[in-house]
Amino acid sequence: NVVMARAAAKISSLAVGIVGMPNVGKSQLFNILTKSSVASSNFPFCTIDPNSAFLTVQDKNLDRLAAIFKPSKVVHAEVKVTDIAGLVAGASEGQGLGNKFLATIRDVDAIMHMVRCFEDVNVTHVDGSVNPARDVSTINTELVLADIQHVERLLGKGSKKNAPSVDRDTLDKALSHLGDGQALRSFEQRDQLQPFNLLTTKPCVYVANASEFQVQTKNTEEAVAKARHGFAPEDRVVPVCVQLETELAGLTEDQERLECLQCVGLQETALGRLGRCINCWVSGGWSKCALECVGGCV
């Protein structure tokens, strides 16, 4: 019981932020994961102030332990999920309230980067067309630029009297890595950067918001995977049809939900697939998540 309580306490400390361009389905995903009902309208920046709620993480390992030890009570861990307003090009310079939104990302431990892949003339796109590769590049560029600014400030502090101790050699190498357009998740000495809370050191999974057909054909996650390859090759891609998941959330019978999933070639909901990422981020670290948590994804 003590072991299970400690594990739950560790997972409960995790905060996950949903980021992406405006109008890609972030608020809808937030509602699905947390059983909330925040507004998700068809116009950019429907979300301004971040919405936060808690997700109960279902853990099969915890259930197995409970079956063996039969504790008087089983408490599943809760993770704080935050729906962050859409980022646009120039966010690192303050465009679209970018500084405020980037500060919110800095407060989370891990990132779900949502990318719109579905086509729908009735859903506007801030850049006028659906282009997952462009959108991935836009968000990643803004995160890199924000980290470059942060590292440059840290290097400046290191030369001042009474400033915090800064490993200049590591920061110089990190700055060069960022200058090549790469996330610090792929930086060999990334563990030494943890005290600085840099955006691109945070674990990330890409959520490809696709149509039912795209989920079936699996071409969506491949396109997103190619777009993020040079940025952080180990990041996982999870295809999700938010429209379908919203409909599934309204079903009360598990069997009916399973049958609907199987019609599009899926065995579990987005909550199950993304929940495994959350479990791995905490229990096994980022390397375990990269290798195991989304089996079958790219």
Coordinates of C-alpha atoms in Angstrom, one line a residue:
N1 CA 0.0 0.0 0.0
V2 CA 2.8 2.4 0.8
V3 CA 4.5 1.7 -2.5
M4 CA 1.3 2.3 -4.4
A5 CA 0.7 5.5 -2.5
R6 CA 4.2 6.8 -3.3
A7 CA 3.7 6.0 -7.0
A8 CA 0.4 7.8 -7.1
A9 CA 1.9 10.9 -5.3
K10 CA 4.7 11.0 -7.9
I11 CA 2.3 10.9 -10.9
S12 CA -0.1 13.4 -9.2
S13 CA 2.7 16.0 -9.4
L14 CA 2.7 16.0 -13.2
A15 CA 1.3 18.9 -15.3
V16 CA 0.6 18.5 -19.0
G17 CA -0.1 21.3 -21.4
I18 CA -2.0 21.0 -24.7
V19 CA -0.4 23.4 -27.3
G20 CA -0.8 24.0 -31.0
M21 CA -2.0 26.5 -33.6
P22 CA -5.5 28.1 -33.1
N23 CA -8.5 26.1 -34.2
V24 CA -6.8 22.7 -34.2
G25 CA -9.0 21.0 -31.6
K26 CA -7.1 21.6 -28.4
S27 CA -10.1 22.6 -26.3
Q28 CA -12.1 19.6 -27.6
L29 CA -9.3 17.2 -26.7
F30 CA -9.1 18.9 -23.2
N31 CA -12.8 18.3 -22.8
I32 CA -12.4 14.6 -23.8
L33 CA -9.5 14.0 -21.5
T34 CA -10.9 15.8 -18.4
K35 CA -14.6 15.4 -19.0
S36 CA -14.9 19.2 -19.0
S37 CA -17.1 21.4 -21.1
V38 CA -15.0 24.5 -22.0
A39 CA -15.9 26.5 -25.1
S40 CA -14.5 25.3 -28.4
S41 CA -15.8 27.7 -31.1
N42 CA -14.8 28.0 -34.8
F43 CA -12.7 31.1 -34.5
P44 CA -9.0 31.8 -33.5
F45 CA -8.2 32.5 -29.9
C46 CA -11.5 31.2 -28.5
T47 CA -9.3 30.3 -25.5
I48 CA -7.4 33.2 -24.0
D49 CA -6.9 32.3 -20.4
P50 CA -5.7 28.7 -19.9
N51 CA -8.2 26.1 -18.7
S52 CA -7.0 23.5 -16.2
A53 CA -8.6 20.3 -14.9
F54 CA -7.5 17.0 -13.6
L55 CA -7.4 13.7 -15.5
T56 CA -7.7 10.4 -13.6
V57 CA -5.0 8.1 -15.0
Q58 CA -6.0 4.5 -15.3
D59 CA -3.0 2.3 -14.5
K60 CA -3.3 -1.5 -15.2
N61 CA -0.2 -2.2 -13.1
L62 CA -1.9 -0.5 -10.1
D63 CA -5.0 -2.5 -10.7
R64 CA -3.0 -5.7 -10.8
L65 CA -1.2 -4.8 -7.5
A66 CA -4.6 -4.0 -5.9
A67 CA -5.9 -7.4 -7.0
I68 CA -2.9 -9.1 -5.3
F69 CA -2.7 -7.0 -2.0
K70 CA -6.5 -6.2 -1.8
P71 CA -6.1 -2.7 -0.1
S72 CA -9.1 -1.1 1.5
K73 CA -9.0 1.6 -1.1
V74 CA -7.4 2.1 -4.5
V75 CA -6.7 5.7 -5.5
H76 CA -5.7 6.3 -9.2
A77 CA -3.4 9.2 -9.8
E78 CA -4.6 12.5 -11.1
V79 CA -2.6 14.7 -13.6
K80 CA -3.3 18.3 -14.2
V81 CA -4.1 19.1 -17.8
T82 CA -4.0 22.7 -19.1
D83 CA -5.6 23.8 -22.4
I84 CA -3.3 26.6 -23.6
A85 CA -4.4 29.2 -26.2
G86 CA -3.2 28.9 -29.8
L87 CA 0.3 30.0 -30.7
V88 CA 1.1 31.7 -34.0
A89 CA 4.2 32.8 -35.9
G90 CA 5.9 35.5 -33.9
A91 CA 4.7 34.3 -30.5
S92 CA 8.2 34.5 -29.1
E93 CA 8.1 38.2 -30.0
G94 CA 4.7 38.7 -28.4
Q95 CA 2.4 38.1 -31.4
G96 CA -1.1 36.8 -30.4
L97 CA -0.4 37.3 -26.7
G98 CA 2.5 34.9 -27.3
N99 CA 4.6 35.8 -24.3
K100 CA 1.7 35.0 -22.0
F101 CA 1.0 31.6 -23.7
L102 CA 4.7 30.7 -23.7
A103 CA 4.9 31.4 -20.0
T104 CA 2.0 29.0 -19.4
I105 CA 3.9 26.3 -21.3
R106 CA 6.9 26.9 -19.1
D107 CA 4.7 26.0 -16.1
V108 CA 3.9 22.5 -17.3
D109 CA 6.1 19.3 -17.2
A110 CA 5.2 17.8 -20.5
I111 CA 3.5 18.8 -23.8
M112 CA 0.8 17.4 -26.0
H113 CA 1.4 19.2 -29.3
M114 CA -1.8 19.1 -31.3
V115 CA -1.7 19.3 -35.1
R116 CA -4.6 19.7 -37.4
C117 CA -4.6 17.1 -40.2
F118 CA -8.3 16.9 -41.2
E119 CA -9.8 19.0 -44.0
D120 CA -13.1 20.8 -43.3
V121 CA -14.2 24.0 -45.2
N122 CA -16.4 24.8 -42.3
V123 CA -13.5 25.0 -39.8
T124 CA -11.2 28.0 -40.4
H125 CA -7.5 27.8 -40.3
V126 CA -5.5 30.9 -39.1
D127 CA -3.1 30.5 -42.1
G128 CA -5.8 29.9 -44.6
S129 CA -5.1 26.2 -45.4
V130 CA -4.4 22.9 -43.7
N131 CA -0.7 22.0 -43.8
P132 CA 0.5 19.9 -40.8
A133 CA 4.2 20.2 -41.7
R134 CA 4.0 24.0 -41.8
D135 CA 2.1 24.1 -38.5
V136 CA 4.5 21.8 -36.7
S137 CA 7.4 23.9 -37.9
T138 CA 5.7 27.2 -36.8
I139 CA 5.1 26.0 -33.2
N140 CA 8.5 24.3 -32.9
T141 CA 10.3 27.4 -34.3
E142 CA 8.6 29.6 -31.7
L143 CA 9.5 27.2 -28.8
V144 CA 13.2 27.2 -30.1
L145 CA 13.3 31.0 -30.4
A146 CA 11.9 31.4 -26.8
D147 CA 14.6 29.0 -25.5
I148 CA 17.3 30.9 -27.4
Q149 CA 16.2 34.1 -25.7
H150 CA 16.2 32.3 -22.3
V151 CA 19.6 30.7 -22.8
E152 CA 21.1 34.1 -23.9
R153 CA 19.7 35.7 -20.7
L154 CA 21.2 32.9 -18.6
L155 CA 24.6 33.4 -20.3
G156 CA 24.3 37.1 -19.5
K157 CA 23.5 36.5 -15.9
G158 CA 26.6 34.2 -15.6
S159 CA 28.9 37.2 -16.1
K160 CA 27.3 39.3 -13.4
K161 CA 28.2 39.5 -9.7
N162 CA 26.1 37.4 -7.4
A163 CA 24.3 35.8 -10.3
P164 CA 23.3 32.1 -10.1
S165 CA 26.0 29.7 -11.1
V166 CA 25.7 28.9 -14.8
D167 CA 27.6 26.2 -16.7
R168 CA 28.6 28.4 -19.6
D169 CA 30.1 25.5 -21.7
T170 CA 26.8 23.5 -21.5
L171 CA 24.7 26.6 -22.2
D172 CA 26.9 27.5 -25.2
K173 CA 26.5 24.0 -26.6
A174 CA 22.8 24.2 -26.0
L175 CA 22.6 27.5 -27.8
S176 CA 24.3 26.0 -30.8
H177 CA 22.0 23.1 -30.7
L178 CA 19.0 25.4 -30.7
G179 CA 20.5 27.4 -33.5
D180 CA 20.5 24.3 -35.7
G181 CA 16.7 24.2 -35.2
Q182 CA 16.7 21.2 -32.8
A183 CA 14.8 20.7 -29.6
L184 CA 16.9 20.3 -26.4
R185 CA 15.2 17.0 -25.9
S186 CA 17.7 15.7 -28.4
F187 CA 20.6 17.4 -26.7
E188 CA 23.1 15.0 -25.2
Q189 CA 23.5 17.0 -22.0
R190 CA 19.8 17.8 -21.6
D191 CA 19.7 16.5 -18.0
Q192 CA 22.1 19.4 -17.0
L193 CA 19.6 21.9 -18.3
Q194 CA 16.6 20.8 -16.2
P195 CA 17.1 23.5 -13.5
F196 CA 16.6 26.2 -16.3
N197 CA 13.0 25.0 -17.2
L198 CA 13.6 25.4 -21.0
L199 CA 10.6 24.7 -23.2
T200 CA 12.1 22.2 -25.6
T201 CA 13.5 20.0 -22.9
K202 CA 10.0 19.0 -21.9
P203 CA 8.7 15.6 -23.1
C204 CA 6.4 15.9 -26.0
V205 CA 3.9 13.8 -27.9
Y206 CA 2.3 15.0 -31.1
V207 CA -1.5 14.5 -31.3
A208 CA -2.5 14.3 -35.0
N209 CA -6.1 15.5 -35.1
A210 CA -7.3 13.5 -38.2
S211 CA -10.5 12.4 -39.9
E212 CA -11.8 8.9 -39.5
F213 CA -10.4 8.0 -42.9
Q214 CA -7.0 9.4 -42.1
V215 CA -6.9 7.4 -38.9
Q216 CA -7.7 4.2 -40.8
T217 CA -5.1 4.8 -43.5
K218 CA -2.4 5.9 -41.0
N219 CA -0.9 8.4 -43.5
T220 CA -1.5 11.3 -41.0
E221 CA 1.0 10.3 -38.4
E222 CA 3.7 9.6 -41.0
A223 CA 3.3 13.1 -42.4
V224 CA 3.6 14.6 -38.9
A225 CA 6.5 12.3 -38.1
K226 CA 8.5 13.6 -41.1
A227 CA 7.8 17.2 -40.1
R228 CA 9.2 16.8 -36.6
H229 CA 12.1 14.5 -37.6
G230 CA 14.9 17.0 -37.6
F231 CA 13.5 18.7 -34.5
A232 CA 13.3 15.8 -32.0
P233 CA 13.3 12.4 -33.8
E234 CA 12.2 10.5 -30.7
D235 CA 8.9 12.3 -30.2
R236 CA 5.9 10.1 -30.7
V237 CA 2.9 10.8 -32.9
V238 CA -0.6 9.6 -31.8
P239 CA -3.4 9.9 -34.4
V240 CA -6.7 10.9 -32.9
C241 CA -10.0 11.7 -34.5
V242 CA -11.4 14.3 -32.0
Q243 CA -14.8 14.4 -33.7
L244 CA -15.1 10.6 -33.3
E245 CA -13.7 10.7 -29.7
T246 CA -16.3 13.4 -28.8
E247 CA -19.1 11.1 -30.1
L248 CA -17.6 8.1 -28.2
A249 CA -17.5 10.2 -25.0
G250 CA -21.3 10.5 -25.2
L251 CA -21.9 6.8 -25.3
T252 CA -22.7 5.1 -22.0
E253 CA -22.1 1.4 -22.9
D254 CA -18.5 0.2 -23.1
Q255 CA -19.4 -2.5 -25.7
E256 CA -21.0 0.1 -28.0
R257 CA -17.9 2.3 -27.6
L258 CA -15.6 -0.6 -28.5
E259 CA -17.6 -1.5 -31.6
C260 CA -17.4 2.1 -32.9
L261 CA -13.6 2.1 -32.3
Q262 CA -13.2 -1.2 -34.1
C263 CA -15.0 0.2 -37.1
V264 CA -12.1 2.5 -37.7
G265 CA -9.4 0.0 -36.8
L266 CA -8.8 1.1 -33.2
Q267 CA -8.8 -0.9 -30.0
E268 CA -8.9 1.9 -27.4
T269 CA -9.8 5.5 -27.1
A270 CA -7.5 8.5 -27.2
L271 CA -7.7 8.7 -23.4
G272 CA -6.2 5.2 -23.2
R273 CA -3.4 5.9 -25.7
L274 CA -2.4 9.3 -24.3
G275 CA -2.8 7.9 -20.8
R276 CA 0.0 5.5 -21.5
C277 CA 2.3 8.4 -22.5
I278 CA 1.5 10.1 -19.2
N279 CA 2.3 6.9 -17.2
C280 CA 5.5 6.4 -19.1
W281 CA 6.6 10.0 -18.7
V282 CA 6.5 9.6 -14.9
S283 CA 7.3 5.9 -14.2
G284 CA 10.0 5.3 -16.8
G285 CA 11.2 8.6 -18.0
W286 CA 11.2 10.1 -21.5
S287 CA 13.3 7.3 -23.0
K288 CA 10.8 4.7 -22.0
C289 CA 8.0 6.7 -23.5
A290 CA 9.8 7.1 -26.7
L291 CA 10.3 3.4 -27.0
E292 CA 7.2 1.9 -25.6
C293 CA 4.2 4.0 -24.7
V294 CA 2.4 4.4 -28.1
G295 CA 3.2 1.0 -29.6
G296 CA 2.3 1.0 -33.3
C297 CA 2.8 4.8 -33.8
V298 CA 5.7 6.5 -35.5

